[in-house]
Amino acid sequence: IFIIRYRGSSGINAEYGYIGSGSHSGKINLFGIESGKLEQSLDTRGKFIMSIAYSPDGHYIACGGIDGIVCIFDLATGKLLHTLEGHAMPIRSLIFSPDSQLLTTCSDDTSIKIYDVQHANLIGTLSGHGSFVLCVDFCPDNTHFATSSSDRKVKVWDAGMRRCVHTFSEHKDQVWGVAYNDNGSKLVSVSDDKDIIIYDCPI
């Protein structure tokens, strides 16, 4: 089960947060944190969900499946808005940009894709990692994002130019997670080498 917490938004009780879990049956189940009860289920009609992300503006929730398909739902209505079929292998991680305009995905196919959320257009496919891309996180500055990979690398990308601007090579094993702090001044990564590394940003 892959879970993420988000605050209540239109169509959901705004007083409480919710937990979203992705299931092997292709459903996103939304549970009330306070009640512990299932509040809503969103059906992708797909396969095992491997990743979930919510938009900072509270309008959307997206998921990535083991079949390489991304689904974007309207949280207010529960309606499936877009189905994106750009990846050829499982989607390990996805993230909305801070302004909720872009969705960035990463996959076992070694690629990173950037989509225009409103129109569901693919606006960029990025390559550079030598193995599975395991995690992606957007910088709060809305202009950069970072990825980590089984190739033991952490990369920082310029979202507008759609190119890698820096590669960190300190880890000795696959890097499962990468995340920015609240103001984007630090980047942290965690690896199977048992190290947690903190980097200074911006690059």
GROMACS .gro file of C-alpha atoms in nm:
model
  203
    1ILE     CA    1   0.000   0.000   0.000
    2PHE     CA    2   0.129   0.345  -0.096
    3ILE     CA    3  -0.023   0.629   0.105
    4ILE     CA    4  -0.020   1.004   0.118
    5ARG     CA    5  -0.198   1.259   0.335
    6TYR     CA    6  -0.375   1.564   0.203
    7ARG     CA    7  -0.603   1.830   0.346
    8GLY     CA    8  -0.973   1.841   0.286
    9SER     CA    9  -1.085   2.019  -0.028
   10SER     CA   10  -1.399   2.091  -0.224
   11GLY     CA   11  -1.634   1.794  -0.197
   12ILE     CA   12  -1.451   1.654   0.107
   13ASN     CA   13  -1.489   1.763   0.469
   14ALA     CA   14  -1.244   2.054   0.493
   15GLU     CA   15  -1.209   2.021   0.871
   16TYR     CA   16  -1.016   1.694   0.849
   17GLY     CA   17  -0.728   1.543   0.658
   18TYR     CA   18  -0.753   1.221   0.465
   19ILE     CA   19  -0.533   0.927   0.386
   20GLY     CA   20  -0.526   0.803   0.029
   21SER     CA   21  -0.415   0.443  -0.028
   22GLY     CA   22  -0.343   0.282  -0.362
   23SER     CA   23  -0.453  -0.080  -0.388
   24HIS     CA   24  -0.356  -0.379  -0.598
   25SER     CA   25  -0.706  -0.369  -0.750
   26GLY     CA   26  -0.649  -0.027  -0.907
   27LYS     CA   27  -0.851   0.181  -0.662
   28ILE     CA   28  -0.759   0.490  -0.460
   29ASN     CA   29  -0.930   0.459  -0.122
   30LEU     CA   30  -0.974   0.780   0.079
   31PHE     CA   31  -0.998   0.740   0.457
   32GLY     CA   32  -1.084   1.007   0.712
   33ILE     CA   33  -0.796   1.050   0.956
   34GLU     CA   34  -1.027   1.131   1.246
   35SER     CA   35  -1.298   0.877   1.165
   36GLY     CA   36  -1.075   0.602   1.031
   37LYS     CA   37  -1.354   0.522   0.787
   38LEU     CA   38  -1.351   0.484   0.414
   39GLU     CA   39  -1.497   0.805   0.271
   40GLN     CA   40  -1.460   0.751  -0.102
   41SER     CA   41  -1.309   0.514  -0.360
   42LEU     CA   42  -1.178   0.625  -0.697
   43ASP     CA   43  -1.158   0.347  -0.954
   44THR     CA   44  -0.887   0.367  -1.221
   45ARG     CA   45  -1.011   0.044  -1.382
   46GLY     CA   46  -0.644  -0.037  -1.405
   47LYS     CA   47  -0.386  -0.243  -1.222
   48PHE     CA   48  -0.182  -0.221  -0.901
   49ILE     CA   49  -0.130   0.144  -0.797
   50MET     CA   50   0.232   0.216  -0.705
   51SER     CA   51   0.228   0.592  -0.641
   52ILE     CA   52  -0.011   0.870  -0.540
   53ALA     CA   53   0.017   1.250  -0.539
   54TYR     CA   54  -0.225   1.532  -0.468
   55SER     CA   55  -0.218   1.879  -0.618
   56PRO     CA   56  -0.127   2.163  -0.380
   57ASP     CA   57  -0.441   2.354  -0.483
   58GLY     CA   58  -0.653   2.063  -0.359
   59HIS     CA   59  -0.829   2.006  -0.692
   60TYR     CA   60  -0.668   1.684  -0.814
   61ILE     CA   61  -0.528   1.350  -0.706
   62ALA     CA   62  -0.310   1.146  -0.940
   63CYS     CA   63  -0.183   0.791  -0.930
   64GLY     CA   64   0.070   0.585  -1.121
   65GLY     CA   65   0.022   0.217  -1.192
   66ILE     CA   66   0.234  -0.091  -1.238
   67ASP     CA   67   0.114  -0.087  -1.601
   68GLY     CA   68   0.277   0.254  -1.665
   69ILE     CA   69  -0.053   0.443  -1.676
   70VAL     CA   70  -0.124   0.768  -1.489
   71CYS     CA   71  -0.477   0.864  -1.383
   72ILE     CA   72  -0.581   1.213  -1.270
   73PHE     CA   73  -0.907   1.259  -1.075
   74ASP     CA   74  -1.110   1.564  -0.983
   75LEU     CA   75  -1.134   1.551  -0.604
   76ALA     CA   76  -1.458   1.746  -0.585
   77THR     CA   77  -1.651   1.510  -0.811
   78GLY     CA   78  -1.446   1.192  -0.800
   79LYS     CA   79  -1.445   1.198  -1.180
   80LEU     CA   80  -1.156   1.051  -1.378
   81LEU     CA   81  -1.033   1.346  -1.584
   82HIS     CA   82  -0.729   1.212  -1.768
   83THR     CA   83  -0.559   0.883  -1.845
   84LEU     CA   84  -0.196   0.923  -1.951
   85GLU     CA   85  -0.016   0.634  -2.121
   86GLY     CA   86   0.338   0.768  -2.175
   87HIS     CA   87   0.540   0.518  -1.969
   88ALA     CA   88   0.627   0.164  -2.074
   89MET     CA   89   0.693   0.028  -1.723
   90PRO     CA   90   0.577   0.081  -1.360
   91ILE     CA   91   0.553   0.438  -1.229
   92ARG     CA   92   0.742   0.455  -0.901
   93SER     CA   93   0.668   0.817  -0.812
   94LEU     CA   94   0.484   1.128  -0.929
   95ILE     CA   95   0.450   1.484  -0.804
   96PHE     CA   96   0.255   1.797  -0.891
   97SER     CA   97   0.440   2.126  -0.923
   98PRO     CA   98   0.376   2.376  -0.641
   99ASP     CA   99   0.144   2.577  -0.868
  100SER     CA  100  -0.045   2.255  -0.961
  101GLN     CA  101   0.006   2.321  -1.333
  102LEU     CA  102   0.250   2.037  -1.403
  103LEU     CA  103   0.265   1.669  -1.314
  104THR     CA  104   0.606   1.499  -1.318
  105THR     CA  105   0.631   1.120  -1.328
  106CYS     CA  106   0.919   0.872  -1.311
  107SER     CA  107   0.934   0.508  -1.406
  108ASP     CA  108   1.124   0.183  -1.428
  109ASP     CA  109   1.162   0.262  -1.798
  110THR     CA  110   1.436   0.510  -1.681
  111SER     CA  111   1.247   0.814  -1.812
  112ILE     CA  112   1.090   1.119  -1.648
  113LYS     CA  113   0.785   1.279  -1.805
  114ILE     CA  114   0.627   1.621  -1.753
  115TYR     CA  115   0.258   1.676  -1.827
  116ASP     CA  116   0.040   1.985  -1.850
  117VAL     CA  117  -0.228   1.896  -1.595
  118GLN     CA  118  -0.516   2.100  -1.739
  119HIS     CA  119  -0.484   1.975  -2.096
  120ALA     CA  120  -0.315   1.639  -2.023
  121ASN     CA  121  -0.046   1.719  -2.278
  122LEU     CA  122   0.298   1.561  -2.258
  123ILE     CA  123   0.535   1.856  -2.266
  124GLY     CA  124   0.865   1.678  -2.207
  125THR     CA  125   1.040   1.343  -2.173
  126LEU     CA  126   1.372   1.353  -1.990
  127SER     CA  127   1.644   1.090  -1.985
  128GLY     CA  128   1.974   1.068  -1.802
  129HIS     CA  129   1.941   0.799  -1.538
  130GLY     CA  130   2.096   0.462  -1.612
  131SER     CA  131   1.835   0.250  -1.433
  132PHE     CA  132   1.492   0.262  -1.267
  133VAL     CA  133   1.392   0.613  -1.157
  134LEU     CA  134   1.253   0.559  -0.808
  135CYS     CA  135   1.147   0.898  -0.673
  136VAL     CA  136   1.074   1.255  -0.781
  137ASP     CA  137   1.012   1.571  -0.580
  138PHE     CA  138   0.942   1.928  -0.691
  139CYS     CA  139   1.131   2.219  -0.541
  140PRO     CA  140   0.914   2.484  -0.371
  141ASP     CA  141   1.059   2.740  -0.613
  142ASN     CA  142   0.841   2.580  -0.887
  143THR     CA  143   1.134   2.580  -1.130
  144HIS     CA  144   1.335   2.269  -1.037
  145PHE     CA  145   1.272   1.910  -0.939
  146ALA     CA  146   1.493   1.625  -0.820
  147THR     CA  147   1.498   1.253  -0.898
  148SER     CA  148   1.668   0.949  -0.749
  149SER     CA  149   1.746   0.619  -0.913
  150SER     CA  150   1.871   0.264  -0.890
  151ASP     CA  151   2.181   0.393  -1.070
  152ARG     CA  152   2.286   0.543  -0.731
  153LYS     CA  153   2.247   0.899  -0.860
  154VAL     CA  154   2.042   1.199  -0.751
  155LYS     CA  155   1.973   1.449  -1.027
  156VAL     CA  156   1.840   1.805  -1.020
  157TRP     CA  157   1.646   1.921  -1.326
  158ASP     CA  158   1.539   2.259  -1.460
  159ALA     CA  159   1.165   2.216  -1.522
  160GLY     CA  160   1.140   2.497  -1.777
  161MET     CA  161   1.449   2.406  -1.979
  162ARG     CA  162   1.378   2.035  -1.924
  163ARG     CA  163   1.741   1.943  -1.867
  164CYS     CA  164   1.959   1.810  -1.588
  165VAL     CA  165   2.155   2.084  -1.413
  166HIS     CA  166   2.341   1.877  -1.155
  167THR     CA  167   2.412   1.515  -1.059
  168PHE     CA  168   2.502   1.397  -0.710
  169SER     CA  169   2.698   1.070  -0.703
  170GLU     CA  170   2.768   1.022  -0.334
  171HIS     CA  171   2.556   0.712  -0.275
  172LYS     CA  172   2.694   0.360  -0.315
  173ASP     CA  173   2.364   0.180  -0.373
  174GLN     CA  174   2.021   0.253  -0.521
  175VAL     CA  175   1.855   0.572  -0.397
  176TRP     CA  176   1.493   0.513  -0.296
  177GLY     CA  177   1.389   0.860  -0.187
  178VAL     CA  178   1.461   1.226  -0.245
  179ALA     CA  179   1.286   1.532  -0.097
  180TYR     CA  180   1.326   1.909  -0.062
  181ASN     CA  181   1.279   2.098   0.262
  182ASP     CA  182   1.003   2.360   0.289
  183ASN     CA  183   1.200   2.649   0.137
  184GLY     CA  184   1.402   2.452  -0.118
  185SER     CA  185   1.738   2.531   0.042
  186LYS     CA  186   1.814   2.165   0.118
  187LEU     CA  187   1.769   1.833  -0.059
  188VAL     CA  188   1.781   1.500   0.122
  189SER     CA  189   1.821   1.148  -0.018
  190VAL     CA  190   1.804   0.799   0.131
  191SER     CA  191   1.964   0.485  -0.007
  192ASP     CA  192   2.013   0.111   0.037
  193ASP     CA  193   2.369   0.198   0.136
  194LYS     CA  194   2.210   0.301   0.471
  195ASP     CA  195   2.314   0.665   0.429
  196ILE     CA  196   2.093   0.974   0.445
  197ILE     CA  197   2.262   1.261   0.262
  198ILE     CA  198   2.169   1.630   0.284
  199TYR     CA  199   2.270   1.860  -0.001
  200ASP     CA  200   2.275   2.238  -0.025
  201CYS     CA  201   2.046   2.393  -0.285
  202PRO     CA  202   1.999   2.571  -0.516
  203ILE     CA  203   2.262   2.419  -0.739
   0.00000   0.00000   0.00000
